[in-house]
Amino acid sequence: MTCRVVVLLSGRGSNFQAIAEASLPIEIVAVISNRPQAAGLEYARARGLTAVALDHTQHADREAFDSLLADEVERHQPDLVVLAGYMRILSSAFIARFDGRLLNIHPSLLPMFPGLKTHERALAEGIKIHGCTVHFVTADLDHGPIVIQAAVPVRADDTPATLAARVLQQEHRIYPQAVRWYAEGRLEKKHGHVNLKDDLTSQSVFSTGT
């Protein structure tokens, strides 16, 4: 059975595009944005996908908007909800409603550097390895069970922009992989950790590129 996926985004949705263009056993049944002008919606429409704009600024508070958002997501009967550059913190009620069906990608090797400005913070700390993480979403911000990570070297001459670009290349590799594993039923959660049922060693990607 094909896995039904709803995508949430706020901007261009480059990770959504990577997932949409990969050969995956999924059906993207809706793309929803809290910003009506998000470029990701235009990309979805160009591919003939259902694109929905829900403007969060038209609602009194986060809980009211998230209740509307959750109803819209549920209307499409998803097996999986993918956050692809969705730039709002989800309410605990929303997360609980889709518990175990919410994936996010974060531009750092979690649990290092949760939150924003990850590349700036990585450079400020002088670390030598940086990267990105796909994880299940929980009420604990950027601390849900990790599905897959990719690491990139940090160069002495890196800027936040050059480091971000290199990390983004890896995001586009590992997010489709995580979605594939979920769709194929290969992810096993136990004691707060996620492993592949049939392979315990392949949940990390190491880039040797510059």
PDB file of N, CA, C and O in Angstrom, residues 78-112:
ATOM      1  N   PRO A  78      -3.468  11.290   6.119  1.00  0.00           N
ATOM      2  CA  PRO A  78      -2.061  10.931   5.887  1.00  0.00           C
ATOM      3  C   PRO A  78      -1.586   9.771   6.761  1.00  0.00           C
ATOM      4  O   PRO A  78      -2.039   9.599   7.893  1.00  0.00           O
ATOM      5  N   ASP A  79      -0.664   9.014   6.209  1.00  0.00           N
ATOM      6  CA  ASP A  79       0.079   8.044   7.009  1.00  0.00           C
ATOM      7  C   ASP A  79       1.294   8.713   7.646  1.00  0.00           C
ATOM      8  O   ASP A  79       1.799   8.253   8.677  1.00  0.00           O
ATOM      9  N   LEU A  80       1.760   9.808   7.005  1.00  0.00           N
ATOM     10  CA  LEU A  80       2.962  10.506   7.451  1.00  0.00           C
ATOM     11  C   LEU A  80       2.814  11.990   7.161  1.00  0.00           C
ATOM     12  O   LEU A  80       2.298  12.372   6.105  1.00  0.00           O
ATOM     13  N   VAL A  81       3.268  12.815   8.109  1.00  0.00           N
ATOM     14  CA  VAL A  81       3.304  14.264   7.923  1.00  0.00           C
ATOM     15  C   VAL A  81       4.763  14.685   7.944  1.00  0.00           C
ATOM     16  O   VAL A  81       5.491  14.413   8.905  1.00  0.00           O
ATOM     17  N   VAL A  82       5.205  15.346   6.876  1.00  0.00           N
ATOM     18  CA  VAL A  82       6.605  15.723   6.697  1.00  0.00           C
ATOM     19  C   VAL A  82       6.733  17.239   6.833  1.00  0.00           C
ATOM     20  O   VAL A  82       6.082  17.991   6.108  1.00  0.00           O
ATOM     21  N   LEU A  83       7.563  17.687   7.763  1.00  0.00           N
ATOM     22  CA  LEU A  83       7.866  19.104   7.908  1.00  0.00           C
ATOM     23  C   LEU A  83       9.072  19.420   7.030  1.00  0.00           C
ATOM     24  O   LEU A  83      10.147  18.874   7.238  1.00  0.00           O
ATOM     25  N   ALA A  84       8.868  20.294   6.055  1.00  0.00           N
ATOM     26  CA  ALA A  84       9.927  20.618   5.099  1.00  0.00           C
ATOM     27  C   ALA A  84      10.132  22.136   5.106  1.00  0.00           C
ATOM     28  O   ALA A  84       9.637  22.844   4.238  1.00  0.00           O
ATOM     29  N   GLY A  85      10.840  22.601   6.124  1.00  0.00           N
ATOM     30  CA  GLY A  85      11.007  24.041   6.260  1.00  0.00           C
ATOM     31  C   GLY A  85       9.753  24.712   6.777  1.00  0.00           C
ATOM     32  O   GLY A  85       9.428  25.831   6.373  1.00  0.00           O
ATOM     33  N   TYR A  86       9.042  24.033   7.670  1.00  0.00           N
ATOM     34  CA  TYR A  86       7.870  24.634   8.311  1.00  0.00           C
ATOM     35  C   TYR A  86       8.371  25.414   9.517  1.00  0.00           C
ATOM     36  O   TYR A  86       8.859  24.832  10.487  1.00  0.00           O
ATOM     37  N   MET A  87       8.256  26.746   9.450  1.00  0.00           N
ATOM     38  CA  MET A  87       8.963  27.608  10.391  1.00  0.00           C
ATOM     39  C   MET A  87       8.099  28.087  11.554  1.00  0.00           C
ATOM     40  O   MET A  87       8.195  29.228  11.995  1.00  0.00           O
ATOM     41  N   ARG A  88       7.267  27.206  12.056  1.00  0.00           N
ATOM     42  CA  ARG A  88       6.498  27.509  13.262  1.00  0.00           C
ATOM     43  C   ARG A  88       6.619  26.343  14.238  1.00  0.00           C
ATOM     44  O   ARG A  88       6.636  25.183  13.822  1.00  0.00           O
ATOM     45  N   ILE A  89       6.700  26.660  15.503  1.00  0.00           N
ATOM     46  CA  ILE A  89       6.710  25.625  16.531  1.00  0.00           C
ATOM     47  C   ILE A  89       5.293  25.084  16.667  1.00  0.00           C
ATOM     48  O   ILE A  89       4.344  25.849  16.863  1.00  0.00           O
ATOM     49  N   LEU A  90       5.138  23.791  16.536  1.00  0.00           N
ATOM     50  CA  LEU A  90       3.826  23.174  16.614  1.00  0.00           C
ATOM     51  C   LEU A  90       3.375  23.036  18.071  1.00  0.00           C
ATOM     52  O   LEU A  90       4.179  22.763  18.960  1.00  0.00           O
ATOM     53  N   SER A  91       2.088  23.219  18.283  1.00  0.00           N
ATOM     54  CA  SER A  91       1.536  23.086  19.630  1.00  0.00           C
ATOM     55  C   SER A  91       1.570  21.627  20.072  1.00  0.00           C
ATOM     56  O   SER A  91       1.603  20.704  19.251  1.00  0.00           O
ATOM     57  N   SER A  92       1.539  21.433  21.372  1.00  0.00           N
ATOM     58  CA  SER A  92       1.567  20.065  21.906  1.00  0.00           C
ATOM     59  C   SER A  92       0.341  19.276  21.464  1.00  0.00           C
ATOM     60  O   SER A  92       0.422  18.065  21.237  1.00  0.00           O
ATOM     61  N   ALA A  93      -0.794  19.954  21.306  1.00  0.00           N
ATOM     62  CA  ALA A  93      -2.012  19.269  20.866  1.00  0.00           C
ATOM     63  C   ALA A  93      -1.862  18.750  19.445  1.00  0.00           C
ATOM     64  O   ALA A  93      -2.287  17.626  19.127  1.00  0.00           O
ATOM     65  N   PHE A  94      -1.259  19.549  18.571  1.00  0.00           N
ATOM     66  CA  PHE A  94      -1.038  19.107  17.195  1.00  0.00           C
ATOM     67  C   PHE A  94      -0.102  17.905  17.173  1.00  0.00           C
ATOM     68  O   PHE A  94      -0.364  16.902  16.509  1.00  0.00           O
ATOM     69  N   ILE A  95       1.001  17.995  17.907  1.00  0.00           N
ATOM     70  CA  ILE A  95       1.984  16.911  17.928  1.00  0.00           C
ATOM     71  C   ILE A  95       1.357  15.623  18.455  1.00  0.00           C
ATOM     72  O   ILE A  95       1.581  14.534  17.912  1.00  0.00           O
ATOM     73  N   ALA A  96       0.548  15.747  19.505  1.00  0.00           N
ATOM     74  CA  ALA A  96      -0.094  14.560  20.074  1.00  0.00           C
ATOM     75  C   ALA A  96      -1.048  13.908  19.073  1.00  0.00           C
ATOM     76  O   ALA A  96      -1.157  12.678  19.011  1.00  0.00           O
ATOM     77  N   ARG A  97      -1.704  14.732  18.277  1.00  0.00           N
ATOM     78  CA  ARG A  97      -2.681  14.206  17.311  1.00  0.00           C
ATOM     79  C   ARG A  97      -2.008  13.362  16.231  1.00  0.00           C
ATOM     80  O   ARG A  97      -2.604  12.408  15.722  1.00  0.00           O
ATOM     81  N   PHE A  98      -0.760  13.705  15.895  1.00  0.00           N
ATOM     82  CA  PHE A  98      -0.056  12.976  14.842  1.00  0.00           C
ATOM     83  C   PHE A  98       1.189  12.270  15.381  1.00  0.00           C
ATOM     84  O   PHE A  98       2.148  12.037  14.639  1.00  0.00           O
ATOM     85  N   ASP A  99       1.144  11.915  16.637  1.00  0.00           N
ATOM     86  CA  ASP A  99       2.291  11.282  17.286  1.00  0.00           C
ATOM     87  C   ASP A  99       2.733  10.035  16.514  1.00  0.00           C
ATOM     88  O   ASP A  99       1.918   9.190  16.137  1.00  0.00           O
ATOM     89  N   GLY A 100       4.043   9.965  16.245  1.00  0.00           N
ATOM     90  CA  GLY A 100       4.585   8.829  15.522  1.00  0.00           C
ATOM     91  C   GLY A 100       4.466   8.943  14.019  1.00  0.00           C
ATOM     92  O   GLY A 100       4.975   8.084  13.286  1.00  0.00           O
ATOM     93  N   ARG A 101       3.816  10.009  13.554  1.00  0.00           N
ATOM     94  CA  ARG A 101       3.635  10.215  12.107  1.00  0.00           C
ATOM     95  C   ARG A 101       4.242  11.530  11.643  1.00  0.00           C
ATOM     96  O   ARG A 101       3.995  11.954  10.506  1.00  0.00           O
ATOM     97  N   LEU A 102       5.027  12.184  12.489  1.00  0.00           N
ATOM     98  CA  LEU A 102       5.594  13.498  12.177  1.00  0.00           C
ATOM     99  C   LEU A 102       7.104  13.408  12.028  1.00  0.00           C
ATOM    100  O   LEU A 102       7.811  13.067  12.974  1.00  0.00           O
ATOM    101  N   LEU A 103       7.622  13.750  10.852  1.00  0.00           N
ATOM    102  CA  LEU A 103       9.055  13.806  10.623  1.00  0.00           C
ATOM    103  C   LEU A 103       9.497  15.237  10.362  1.00  0.00           C
ATOM    104  O   LEU A 103       8.787  16.018   9.724  1.00  0.00           O
ATOM    105  N   ASN A 104      10.690  15.567  10.847  1.00  0.00           N
ATOM    106  CA  ASN A 104      11.274  16.891  10.618  1.00  0.00           C
ATOM    107  C   ASN A 104      12.752  16.715  10.264  1.00  0.00           C
ATOM    108  O   ASN A 104      13.375  15.712  10.609  1.00  0.00           O
ATOM    109  N   ILE A 105      13.299  17.721   9.562  1.00  0.00           N
ATOM    110  CA  ILE A 105      14.739  17.747   9.327  1.00  0.00           C
ATOM    111  C   ILE A 105      15.302  19.009   9.950  1.00  0.00           C
ATOM    112  O   ILE A 105      14.702  20.085   9.858  1.00  0.00           O
ATOM    113  N   HIS A 106      16.452  18.856  10.612  1.00  0.00           N
ATOM    114  CA  HIS A 106      17.063  19.972  11.323  1.00  0.00           C
ATOM    115  C   HIS A 106      18.508  20.126  10.858  1.00  0.00           C
ATOM    116  O   HIS A 106      19.232  19.119  10.735  1.00  0.00           O
ATOM    117  N   PRO A 107      18.975  21.359  10.614  1.00  0.00           N
ATOM    118  CA  PRO A 107      20.325  21.569  10.086  1.00  0.00           C
ATOM    119  C   PRO A 107      21.420  21.571  11.142  1.00  0.00           C
ATOM    120  O   PRO A 107      22.175  22.528  11.294  1.00  0.00           O
ATOM    121  N   SER A 108      21.506  20.502  11.893  1.00  0.00           N
ATOM    122  CA  SER A 108      22.639  20.269  12.797  1.00  0.00           C
ATOM    123  C   SER A 108      22.640  18.795  13.172  1.00  0.00           C
ATOM    124  O   SER A 108      21.679  18.068  12.895  1.00  0.00           O
ATOM    125  N   LEU A 109      23.721  18.368  13.792  1.00  0.00           N
ATOM    126  CA  LEU A 109      23.793  17.001  14.312  1.00  0.00           C
ATOM    127  C   LEU A 109      23.192  17.012  15.709  1.00  0.00           C
ATOM    128  O   LEU A 109      23.893  17.168  16.708  1.00  0.00           O
ATOM    129  N   LEU A 110      21.878  16.886  15.760  1.00  0.00           N
ATOM    130  CA  LEU A 110      21.211  16.877  17.062  1.00  0.00           C
ATOM    131  C   LEU A 110      21.787  15.760  17.935  1.00  0.00           C
ATOM    132  O   LEU A 110      22.207  14.726  17.429  1.00  0.00           O
ATOM    133  N   PRO A 111      21.847  15.987  19.250  1.00  0.00           N
ATOM    134  CA  PRO A 111      21.233  17.087  20.008  1.00  0.00           C
ATOM    135  C   PRO A 111      22.037  18.388  20.053  1.00  0.00           C
ATOM    136  O   PRO A 111      21.678  19.292  20.808  1.00  0.00           O
ATOM    137  N   MET A 112      23.110  18.501  19.260  1.00  0.00           N
ATOM    138  CA  MET A 112      23.838  19.763  19.205  1.00  0.00           C
ATOM    139  C   MET A 112      23.022  20.806  18.434  1.00  0.00           C
ATOM    140  O   MET A 112      22.410  20.492  17.416  1.00  0.00           O
TER     141      MET A 112
END
